[in-house]
Amino acid sequence: MRTSEHVLGRLGVEPATESVYRALLAQPHATPAELAARTGMTAQEAERSLDRLTGLALARPSAERPGRLYAVSPRLGMDILLARQQAELAAQQQRVEESRAAAARLVSEFATHQHSAADHGVFRMAGADRIGDHLRELGALAEEELQVFAAGQPCAFPGLPAFRPLYEEPLARGVRVRTVCLDSARHDPAAVAHAEWLASAGADVRTAAVLPTRMAVADRHAALVFTGGEGPAEAAVAVRVPGVVTALSTLFDAVWAAAERLGPPPSRRVADGFTRQHLAALQLLAEGHTDATVARRLGVSARTARRIATDAMTGMKARSRFQAGVLAAQLGYLPAPSA
């Protein structure tokens, strides 16, 4: 009968091989046929197990019975197996150390390749994968606070892989995370779900009608600013110039102060029947932006942007969109244009 015990598995011995080892200990110099009968195996299975035992040095040719094998004592056998395993672990550790050294060389070579650009504290990168990696590195770098403008697509970074890791790791370490999304995110189920997840994870989330850019700032000394323009977010600039990062953080604080806390939707009418989106659209129209730009900045479809602009024109009794923006500034709804 085969034994149900299997105590040598962690030392690399299969159950069948262990059964034959135990049988050979109980019946020294047994033939394969005798071992097969004792263990319930076929003769071929018993022979294969004997070959494995010989390879592990748990069975050796007998000096007393030429042509037969005997099992070494369990004490000696355990020493042999442990020494083999220690040798394998040492070899594996050596491979790990060699891999670590190779990785360090690769990082050093890559850093040297980028050295000239990084010397001035500004480095441009392209591609969603690289930008996504840098965002995660930025989150890992933060020790006190992470500030995020999630513009473009409601509460997200368009074109990038899953962005939750940007927030998860800092929040788990107790880093304060402040995120400003677009007001349009309140009408997007996926964006609402993401914003609610952020809030439940401990982040502070607010929304604004329009955001100046997409960016993330760690501890007010390192930033990543997207430069994708009208298209997907495929390019960004990593910045570590103290004055520039301070200005970006100050910009974030100003927008944050005027943003609405996540929760019940903000008051739809903020001035004489105009919503915050109306006023933001009027500001953009006064600056001469196109429908496409207005849609992108508000985080809405082109059709919705046209409707908002038309409503704003009607409310201002303006004959053109540009005139609507100028009238809004003249009536005090918007900041007066600089001279």
PDB file of N, CA and C in Angstrom, residues 147 149 178 212 215 217 220 242-257:
ATOM      1  N   GLN A 147      -1.702  67.301  -4.817  1.00  0.00           N
ATOM      2  CA  GLN A 147      -2.719  68.184  -5.397  1.00  0.00           C
ATOM      3  C   GLN A 147      -2.942  67.765  -6.844  1.00  0.00           C
ATOM      4  N   PHE A 149      -5.341  68.364 -10.449  1.00  0.00           N
ATOM      5  CA  PHE A 149      -6.367  68.895 -11.339  1.00  0.00           C
ATOM      6  C   PHE A 149      -6.713  67.765 -12.309  1.00  0.00           C
ATOM      7  N   ARG A 178      -5.833  66.165  -2.380  1.00  0.00           N
ATOM      8  CA  ARG A 178      -6.889  67.100  -2.790  1.00  0.00           C
ATOM      9  C   ARG A 178      -7.029  67.041  -4.303  1.00  0.00           C
ATOM     10  N   PRO A 212      -7.686  75.029 -15.414  1.00  0.00           N
ATOM     11  CA  PRO A 212      -6.686  75.582 -16.335  1.00  0.00           C
ATOM     12  C   PRO A 212      -5.861  74.534 -17.064  1.00  0.00           C
ATOM     13  N   MET A 215      -2.968  68.395 -14.112  1.00  0.00           N
ATOM     14  CA  MET A 215      -1.667  68.352 -13.449  1.00  0.00           C
ATOM     15  C   MET A 215      -1.772  67.643 -12.105  1.00  0.00           C
ATOM     16  N   VAL A 217       0.662  67.688  -8.329  1.00  0.00           N
ATOM     17  CA  VAL A 217       1.786  68.310  -7.632  1.00  0.00           C
ATOM     18  C   VAL A 217       2.005  67.565  -6.321  1.00  0.00           C
ATOM     19  N   ARG A 220       4.440  70.203  -3.103  1.00  0.00           N
ATOM     20  CA  ARG A 220       4.786  71.544  -3.581  1.00  0.00           C
ATOM     21  C   ARG A 220       6.234  71.670  -4.067  1.00  0.00           C
ATOM     22  N   PRO A 242      11.796  75.046  -8.401  1.00  0.00           N
ATOM     23  CA  PRO A 242      11.062  75.511  -7.219  1.00  0.00           C
ATOM     24  C   PRO A 242      10.060  76.624  -7.497  1.00  0.00           C
ATOM     25  N   GLY A 243      10.456  77.676  -8.193  1.00  0.00           N
ATOM     26  CA  GLY A 243       9.548  78.791  -8.442  1.00  0.00           C
ATOM     27  C   GLY A 243       8.353  78.395  -9.272  1.00  0.00           C
ATOM     28  N   VAL A 244       8.572  77.548 -10.271  1.00  0.00           N
ATOM     29  CA  VAL A 244       7.482  77.126 -11.138  1.00  0.00           C
ATOM     30  C   VAL A 244       6.508  76.240 -10.369  1.00  0.00           C
ATOM     31  N   VAL A 245       7.027  75.290  -9.592  1.00  0.00           N
ATOM     32  CA  VAL A 245       6.153  74.394  -8.831  1.00  0.00           C
ATOM     33  C   VAL A 245       5.375  75.178  -7.780  1.00  0.00           C
ATOM     34  N   THR A 246       6.002  76.171  -7.166  1.00  0.00           N
ATOM     35  CA  THR A 246       5.292  77.020  -6.203  1.00  0.00           C
ATOM     36  C   THR A 246       4.135  77.748  -6.871  1.00  0.00           C
ATOM     37  N   ALA A 247       4.369  78.247  -8.082  1.00  0.00           N
ATOM     38  CA  ALA A 247       3.300  78.938  -8.817  1.00  0.00           C
ATOM     39  C   ALA A 247       2.153  77.987  -9.147  1.00  0.00           C
ATOM     40  N   LEU A 248       2.480  76.752  -9.517  1.00  0.00           N
ATOM     41  CA  LEU A 248       1.447  75.764  -9.825  1.00  0.00           C
ATOM     42  C   LEU A 248       0.628  75.427  -8.571  1.00  0.00           C
ATOM     43  N   SER A 249       1.298  75.306  -7.431  1.00  0.00           N
ATOM     44  CA  SER A 249       0.593  75.024  -6.184  1.00  0.00           C
ATOM     45  C   SER A 249      -0.298  76.190  -5.775  1.00  0.00           C
ATOM     46  N   THR A 250       0.185  77.396  -6.005  1.00  0.00           N
ATOM     47  CA  THR A 250      -0.617  78.586  -5.691  1.00  0.00           C
ATOM     48  C   THR A 250      -1.850  78.644  -6.583  1.00  0.00           C
ATOM     49  N   LEU A 251      -1.671  78.301  -7.859  1.00  0.00           N
ATOM     50  CA  LEU A 251      -2.807  78.231  -8.775  1.00  0.00           C
ATOM     51  C   LEU A 251      -3.822  77.206  -8.285  1.00  0.00           C
ATOM     52  N   PHE A 252      -3.319  76.058  -7.850  1.00  0.00           N
ATOM     53  CA  PHE A 252      -4.219  75.019  -7.343  1.00  0.00           C
ATOM     54  C   PHE A 252      -5.003  75.543  -6.132  1.00  0.00           C
ATOM     55  N   ASP A 253      -4.321  76.207  -5.208  1.00  0.00           N
ATOM     56  CA  ASP A 253      -4.987  76.719  -4.009  1.00  0.00           C
ATOM     57  C   ASP A 253      -6.091  77.710  -4.367  1.00  0.00           C
ATOM     58  N   ALA A 254      -5.851  78.551  -5.377  1.00  0.00           N
ATOM     59  CA  ALA A 254      -6.851  79.539  -5.775  1.00  0.00           C
ATOM     60  C   ALA A 254      -8.081  78.867  -6.368  1.00  0.00           C
ATOM     61  N   VAL A 255      -7.859  77.878  -7.220  1.00  0.00           N
ATOM     62  CA  VAL A 255      -8.982  77.158  -7.811  1.00  0.00           C
ATOM     63  C   VAL A 255      -9.713  76.355  -6.742  1.00  0.00           C
ATOM     64  N   TRP A 256      -8.959  75.751  -5.850  1.00  0.00           N
ATOM     65  CA  TRP A 256      -9.547  74.951  -4.773  1.00  0.00           C
ATOM     66  C   TRP A 256     -10.470  75.801  -3.895  1.00  0.00           C
ATOM     67  N   ALA A 257     -10.036  77.013  -3.580  1.00  0.00           N
ATOM     68  CA  ALA A 257     -10.825  77.880  -2.703  1.00  0.00           C
ATOM     69  C   ALA A 257     -12.176  78.219  -3.317  1.00  0.00           C
TER      70      ALA A 257
END
